[in-house]
Coordinates of C-alpha atoms in Angstrom, one line a residue:
M1 CA -17.2 -66.2 -208.0
E2 CA -16.6 -64.7 -204.3
I3 CA -15.1 -61.2 -204.4
L4 CA -13.5 -60.0 -200.8
A5 CA -14.1 -56.2 -200.5
F6 CA -12.0 -54.7 -197.7
G7 CA -12.6 -51.3 -195.8
V8 CA -16.6 -51.4 -195.9
Q9 CA -18.4 -49.2 -193.9
A10 CA -21.5 -50.6 -192.1
D11 CA -23.7 -48.1 -193.8
E12 CA -22.1 -49.2 -197.1
K13 CA -22.5 -52.9 -196.7
P14 CA -26.0 -53.8 -197.7
L15 CA -25.7 -51.5 -200.8
V16 CA -22.5 -53.3 -202.0
E17 CA -23.9 -56.8 -201.0
R18 CA -27.6 -55.5 -202.4
A19 CA -25.6 -54.1 -206.1
F20 CA -23.8 -58.0 -206.3
Q21 CA -26.9 -60.0 -205.7
G22 CA -27.9 -62.2 -208.4
H23 CA -24.3 -61.4 -209.9
H24 CA -21.5 -62.6 -207.8
E25 CA -21.1 -63.7 -204.1
V26 CA -19.1 -60.7 -201.8
R27 CA -17.6 -60.8 -198.5
C28 CA -17.3 -57.6 -196.9
L29 CA -14.8 -56.6 -194.4
D30 CA -14.5 -54.0 -192.4
V31 CA -10.5 -53.7 -191.8
F32 CA -8.7 -52.2 -194.4
L33 CA -6.1 -54.0 -196.8
N34 CA -2.6 -53.5 -196.0
E35 CA 0.5 -55.8 -195.6
D36 CA -1.3 -57.4 -192.6
T37 CA -4.2 -58.3 -193.9
A38 CA -3.4 -59.1 -197.4
P39 CA -2.7 -62.7 -196.8
I40 CA -6.7 -62.9 -196.2
A41 CA -7.4 -62.6 -199.8
T42 CA -5.5 -65.8 -200.8
G43 CA -7.9 -67.7 -203.1
Y44 CA -10.0 -64.5 -203.8
E45 CA -9.6 -63.8 -207.6
V46 CA -11.0 -60.1 -207.3
V47 CA -10.6 -57.9 -204.3
C48 CA -12.1 -55.0 -204.0
T49 CA -10.5 -51.9 -202.1
S50 CA -11.4 -48.5 -200.8
V51 CA -9.1 -45.3 -201.2
N52 CA -7.5 -45.8 -197.9
C53 CA -6.2 -49.4 -198.6
D54 CA -2.6 -49.8 -199.2
L55 CA -2.0 -51.2 -202.5
G56 CA 2.0 -51.1 -202.7
H57 CA 4.4 -53.2 -204.0
R58 CA 4.6 -55.9 -201.1
V59 CA 0.5 -55.8 -200.6
L60 CA 0.5 -56.3 -204.7
Q61 CA 3.0 -59.3 -204.5
T62 CA 1.1 -61.2 -201.7
L63 CA -2.5 -60.6 -203.5
A64 CA -1.1 -62.2 -206.6
A65 CA 0.6 -64.8 -204.9
G66 CA -2.3 -65.7 -203.2
G67 CA -4.3 -65.9 -206.8
T68 CA -5.5 -62.6 -207.1
Q69 CA -6.1 -61.2 -210.6
M70 CA -7.7 -57.5 -209.9
V71 CA -8.1 -55.2 -207.7
A72 CA -11.6 -52.9 -208.1
Q73 CA -11.2 -49.7 -206.4
R74 CA -14.3 -48.0 -205.0
S75 CA -13.2 -44.4 -205.5
T76 CA -12.3 -42.3 -208.6
G77 CA -8.6 -41.7 -206.5
F78 CA -5.9 -44.4 -207.2
N79 CA -2.6 -42.7 -205.5
N80 CA -2.5 -45.6 -203.0
I81 CA -2.0 -48.4 -205.9
D82 CA 1.6 -48.9 -207.2
L83 CA 0.3 -49.3 -211.1
Q84 CA 3.6 -50.3 -212.4
V85 CA 3.6 -53.2 -209.7
A86 CA 0.0 -54.6 -210.7
E87 CA 0.9 -54.2 -214.4
R88 CA 4.3 -56.4 -214.0
L89 CA 2.0 -58.9 -211.9
A90 CA -0.4 -58.8 -214.6
M91 CA -3.3 -57.8 -212.1
T92 CA -6.2 -56.2 -213.7
V93 CA -6.8 -52.5 -211.8
A94 CA -9.9 -50.7 -212.4
R95 CA -11.3 -47.6 -210.5
V96 CA -15.0 -45.3 -210.7
S97 CA -14.0 -42.4 -213.2
Y98 CA -17.4 -40.6 -212.1
Y99 CA -19.8 -40.1 -209.7
S100 CA -22.0 -37.9 -208.0
P101 CA -19.6 -34.5 -208.2
Y102 CA -22.5 -32.7 -205.9
S103 CA -21.8 -34.8 -202.7
V104 CA -18.3 -33.7 -202.5
A105 CA -19.1 -30.2 -203.5
E106 CA -21.9 -30.1 -200.9
F107 CA -20.0 -31.0 -198.2
A108 CA -17.0 -28.6 -199.4
W109 CA -19.7 -25.5 -199.0
T110 CA -20.6 -27.3 -195.6
L111 CA -17.2 -26.8 -194.2
A112 CA -17.0 -23.5 -195.6
M113 CA -20.3 -22.5 -193.8
A114 CA -19.5 -24.0 -190.9
V115 CA -16.0 -22.5 -190.4
N116 CA -17.3 -18.7 -191.5
R117 CA -20.5 -18.8 -189.2
R118 CA -18.5 -20.8 -186.3
V119 CA -21.1 -23.5 -186.2
V120 CA -19.6 -26.0 -184.4
R121 CA -18.3 -23.7 -181.5
A122 CA -21.8 -22.4 -181.1
S123 CA -23.3 -25.9 -180.8
T124 CA -20.9 -26.6 -178.4
R125 CA -22.1 -23.7 -176.4
T126 CA -25.4 -24.0 -176.5
R127 CA -24.9 -27.9 -175.4
D128 CA -23.8 -26.4 -172.2
F129 CA -26.6 -23.7 -172.3
D130 CA -24.5 -20.4 -172.9
F131 CA -26.3 -18.4 -175.6
R132 CA -23.5 -16.1 -176.0
L133 CA -22.8 -14.5 -179.3
D134 CA -19.1 -13.5 -178.5
G135 CA -16.8 -14.6 -181.1
L136 CA -19.3 -15.9 -183.5
M137 CA -19.6 -13.5 -185.9
G138 CA -18.9 -14.4 -190.0
R139 CA -19.3 -12.5 -192.8
D140 CA -21.4 -12.2 -196.0
L141 CA -20.4 -14.6 -198.9
H142 CA -22.4 -12.6 -201.5
G143 CA -19.9 -9.9 -203.6
R144 CA -16.7 -12.0 -202.0
T145 CA -14.4 -13.6 -204.0
V146 CA -13.9 -17.8 -204.4
G147 CA -10.9 -19.4 -206.0
V148 CA -11.5 -22.5 -207.3
L149 CA -8.2 -24.5 -207.7
G150 CA -9.5 -27.4 -210.0
T151 CA -12.6 -27.4 -212.5
G152 CA -13.7 -30.6 -213.5
K153 CA -17.0 -32.1 -212.2
I154 CA -16.7 -31.3 -208.7
G155 CA -15.0 -27.8 -209.4
E156 CA -17.9 -26.8 -211.5
A157 CA -20.5 -27.9 -209.2
F158 CA -18.8 -26.2 -206.0
A159 CA -18.6 -23.2 -208.8
R160 CA -22.5 -23.2 -209.5
I161 CA -23.0 -22.9 -205.4
A162 CA -21.0 -19.8 -205.4
H163 CA -22.4 -18.7 -208.3
G164 CA -25.9 -18.8 -206.4
F165 CA -24.2 -17.4 -203.2
G166 CA -23.5 -14.0 -205.6
M167 CA -19.5 -14.6 -205.7
N168 CA -16.9 -13.4 -207.9
L169 CA -15.6 -16.6 -209.3
L170 CA -11.5 -17.2 -209.9
G171 CA -10.7 -20.7 -211.4
W172 CA -7.1 -22.3 -212.0
D173 CA -6.7 -25.5 -213.8
I174 CA -4.9 -27.0 -216.9
A175 CA -7.7 -26.1 -219.5
E176 CA -10.7 -24.0 -218.6
N177 CA -14.2 -25.2 -218.6
P178 CA -16.7 -23.6 -220.8
V179 CA -19.6 -23.8 -218.3
C180 CA -17.2 -22.2 -215.4
V181 CA -16.6 -19.1 -217.7
Q182 CA -20.4 -19.0 -218.6
L183 CA -20.7 -18.5 -215.3
G184 CA -18.4 -15.9 -214.8
M185 CA -15.6 -17.4 -213.8
R186 CA -12.2 -15.8 -214.6
Y187 CA -9.0 -18.1 -215.0
V188 CA -6.0 -16.5 -213.8
P189 CA -2.4 -17.9 -212.2
K190 CA -2.5 -19.9 -209.0
D191 CA -0.4 -16.9 -207.3
Q192 CA -3.4 -14.4 -208.2
L193 CA -6.1 -16.7 -207.2
L194 CA -4.5 -17.4 -203.7
A195 CA -3.8 -13.6 -203.6
E196 CA -7.3 -12.4 -204.4
S197 CA -9.5 -15.0 -203.0
D198 CA -11.4 -14.6 -199.3
L199 CA -12.2 -18.3 -200.0
V200 CA -10.1 -21.2 -201.5
S201 CA -11.2 -24.4 -202.8
L202 CA -9.3 -27.3 -204.0
H203 CA -10.6 -29.9 -206.6
V204 CA -7.9 -31.1 -208.2
P205 CA -6.4 -35.1 -208.1
L206 CA -3.3 -35.8 -206.1
L207 CA -0.8 -36.2 -208.8
P208 CA 3.0 -36.0 -208.4
E209 CA 2.9 -32.6 -209.8
T210 CA -0.2 -31.5 -207.4
R211 CA 1.6 -33.0 -204.1
N212 CA 2.0 -29.8 -202.0
L213 CA 0.0 -27.6 -204.6
I214 CA -0.4 -25.5 -201.1
D215 CA 2.8 -25.1 -199.6
A216 CA 4.6 -22.7 -197.2
G217 CA 4.6 -20.3 -200.1
A218 CA 1.1 -20.6 -201.4
L219 CA -0.2 -20.3 -198.0
K220 CA 1.7 -16.9 -197.3
A221 CA 0.3 -15.6 -200.7
M222 CA -3.5 -16.2 -199.1
K223 CA -5.2 -13.4 -197.5
D224 CA -4.4 -13.2 -193.7
D225 CA -8.4 -13.9 -193.2
A226 CA -9.2 -16.2 -195.8
I227 CA -10.7 -19.4 -196.0
L228 CA -9.2 -22.9 -197.1
I229 CA -10.8 -26.0 -197.8
N230 CA -9.6 -29.0 -198.6
S231 CA -12.1 -31.6 -199.8
S232 CA -9.7 -33.7 -202.6
R233 CA -6.7 -35.3 -201.4
G234 CA -4.9 -34.5 -198.3
G235 CA -1.5 -34.7 -199.9
L236 CA -2.5 -31.1 -201.7
I237 CA -1.7 -29.0 -198.8
D238 CA 1.3 -28.9 -196.7
S239 CA 0.1 -29.7 -193.1
A240 CA 3.1 -28.9 -191.0
A241 CA 3.0 -25.5 -193.1
L242 CA -0.7 -25.1 -192.6
V243 CA 0.2 -25.3 -188.8
A244 CA 2.7 -22.8 -189.0
E245 CA 0.6 -20.5 -190.8
L246 CA -2.2 -21.0 -188.2
R247 CA 0.0 -20.4 -185.2
E248 CA 0.5 -17.3 -186.7
G249 CA -3.2 -16.4 -186.3
R250 CA -3.5 -16.4 -189.8
F251 CA -6.9 -17.8 -191.8
T252 CA -10.7 -17.1 -190.9
G253 CA -11.0 -21.1 -191.2
V254 CA -9.6 -23.9 -192.5
G255 CA -11.6 -27.0 -193.4
L256 CA -10.1 -29.9 -194.3
D257 CA -12.2 -33.5 -195.0
V258 CA -8.7 -35.2 -196.1
Y259 CA -5.7 -35.2 -194.2
E260 CA -2.2 -36.6 -196.2
A261 CA -1.1 -39.0 -193.6
E262 CA -4.9 -40.1 -193.5
A263 CA -4.5 -43.8 -193.9
G264 CA -4.6 -45.9 -190.7
L265 CA -6.6 -43.1 -188.8
F266 CA -9.5 -42.0 -190.8
F267 CA -12.1 -44.5 -191.1
L268 CA -11.4 -45.9 -187.7
D269 CA -12.3 -45.4 -184.1
K270 CA -9.1 -44.3 -182.3
S271 CA -10.8 -42.0 -179.6
L272 CA -9.4 -44.7 -176.8
Q273 CA -5.6 -44.6 -178.5
A274 CA -2.9 -41.5 -178.4
I275 CA -2.7 -39.8 -181.5
E276 CA 1.0 -40.4 -182.9
D277 CA 0.6 -37.6 -185.7
D278 CA 1.9 -34.5 -183.7
T279 CA 0.9 -32.3 -186.9
L280 CA -2.7 -34.0 -186.7
A281 CA -2.9 -33.3 -183.8
R282 CA -2.2 -29.7 -183.0
L283 CA -4.6 -29.2 -186.1
V284 CA -7.5 -30.1 -184.6
T285 CA -6.9 -28.0 -181.6
F286 CA -7.0 -25.0 -183.6
P287 CA -10.7 -23.2 -182.9
N288 CA -10.8 -21.8 -186.2
V289 CA -10.0 -25.6 -187.9
L290 CA -12.8 -28.3 -189.1
V291 CA -11.5 -31.6 -189.9
T292 CA -13.5 -34.4 -191.2
S293 CA -13.0 -38.2 -191.8
H294 CA -12.8 -37.8 -195.5
Q295 CA -16.9 -38.1 -195.3
A296 CA -17.6 -35.8 -198.4
Y297 CA -18.3 -38.5 -200.9
Y298 CA -20.2 -40.3 -198.4
T299 CA -24.1 -39.4 -199.8
R300 CA -26.6 -42.4 -200.7
E301 CA -26.4 -41.1 -204.1
A302 CA -22.8 -41.1 -204.4
V303 CA -22.0 -44.4 -202.7
G304 CA -24.7 -46.2 -204.6
Q305 CA -23.1 -45.0 -208.0
I306 CA -19.5 -46.1 -206.9
V307 CA -21.0 -49.4 -206.0
E308 CA -22.9 -49.8 -209.3
A309 CA -19.7 -48.5 -211.3
T310 CA -17.4 -51.2 -209.5
L311 CA -19.9 -54.2 -209.9
K312 CA -19.5 -53.3 -214.0
N313 CA -16.1 -53.2 -213.6
V314 CA -16.2 -56.6 -212.2
L315 CA -18.6 -57.7 -214.7
D316 CA -16.7 -56.5 -217.7
Y317 CA -13.3 -57.9 -216.2
K318 CA -15.4 -61.1 -216.2
A319 CA -16.6 -60.8 -220.0
G320 CA -13.0 -59.4 -221.2
R321 CA -14.0 -55.9 -221.5
R322 CA -12.3 -52.8 -221.0
S323 CA -14.0 -49.3 -220.0
E324 CA -12.8 -46.1 -219.1
N325 CA -12.3 -46.8 -215.7
V326 CA -9.8 -49.5 -216.1
L327 CA -6.1 -48.2 -215.2
V328 CA -4.0 -51.8 -215.9
P329 CA -5.9 -54.0 -218.8
R330 CA -6.2 -57.3 -218.4
S331 CA -3.2 -59.2 -219.8

């Protein structure tokens, strides 16, 4: 069986091909699945997708009409998939429920340290042989308070690093993580966490109840000199409200690896095109904002685990097995 994989990055392609070798043939495309590219999948029983692929009802209907019976998503998130339509079309859907939490947690800290210590500005200056320190002063994180919204595997890994810095830990989640409690984390209401934290990092999934978790009110509840980090899902933050607060001169730094309207932008070269998204265009102009293109997960270890889990999902599908990764089972 030949599998069609959409949105495969150049660094990712050899890992995908090596993993599937000896099991199934895989055809890797760098284009993302959407209404325009869906007809390419005609004749493929299984398609493999990434988080920025569009799997709305029209795309799924096109896939089903072309003979696709399974979608194997190469990510933990699946908010881009209309699961109800997939079920109605008798289409199996599986995701990767687990991969290295350290990849995302470590990158979240990379963003936090970069904005705190003005690393991007310093690097730009020294390339021009400008070695002044004016405007580059950061803050010690030791002894300060970090608020972790979402304390699952990634949030726990983030909290372990914070503990190593000697920070006070505040947490917010629907259930307490015993490991985080052992690290000294206190679970508090969200508003209290936002008001008391010097650094806030988001590690919750994007669900209807978490969309715009950080809205205008939440942003106003934060300290004026706080640092905000989002390496989870862009829809957790009301980007327009964030721009409004930044225009008021608030926040020491903001690190965003995700953006609520990133589909059609992230993972693509748009350097020669006008960006029509005014909110994103404004965000990247602030000197205290660092935006990266959804790369927190992008380590050799994490991508390798994602690819191996995706292969297992396909093998389970062919064998009629069901695992914890299955979102819509085979009918």
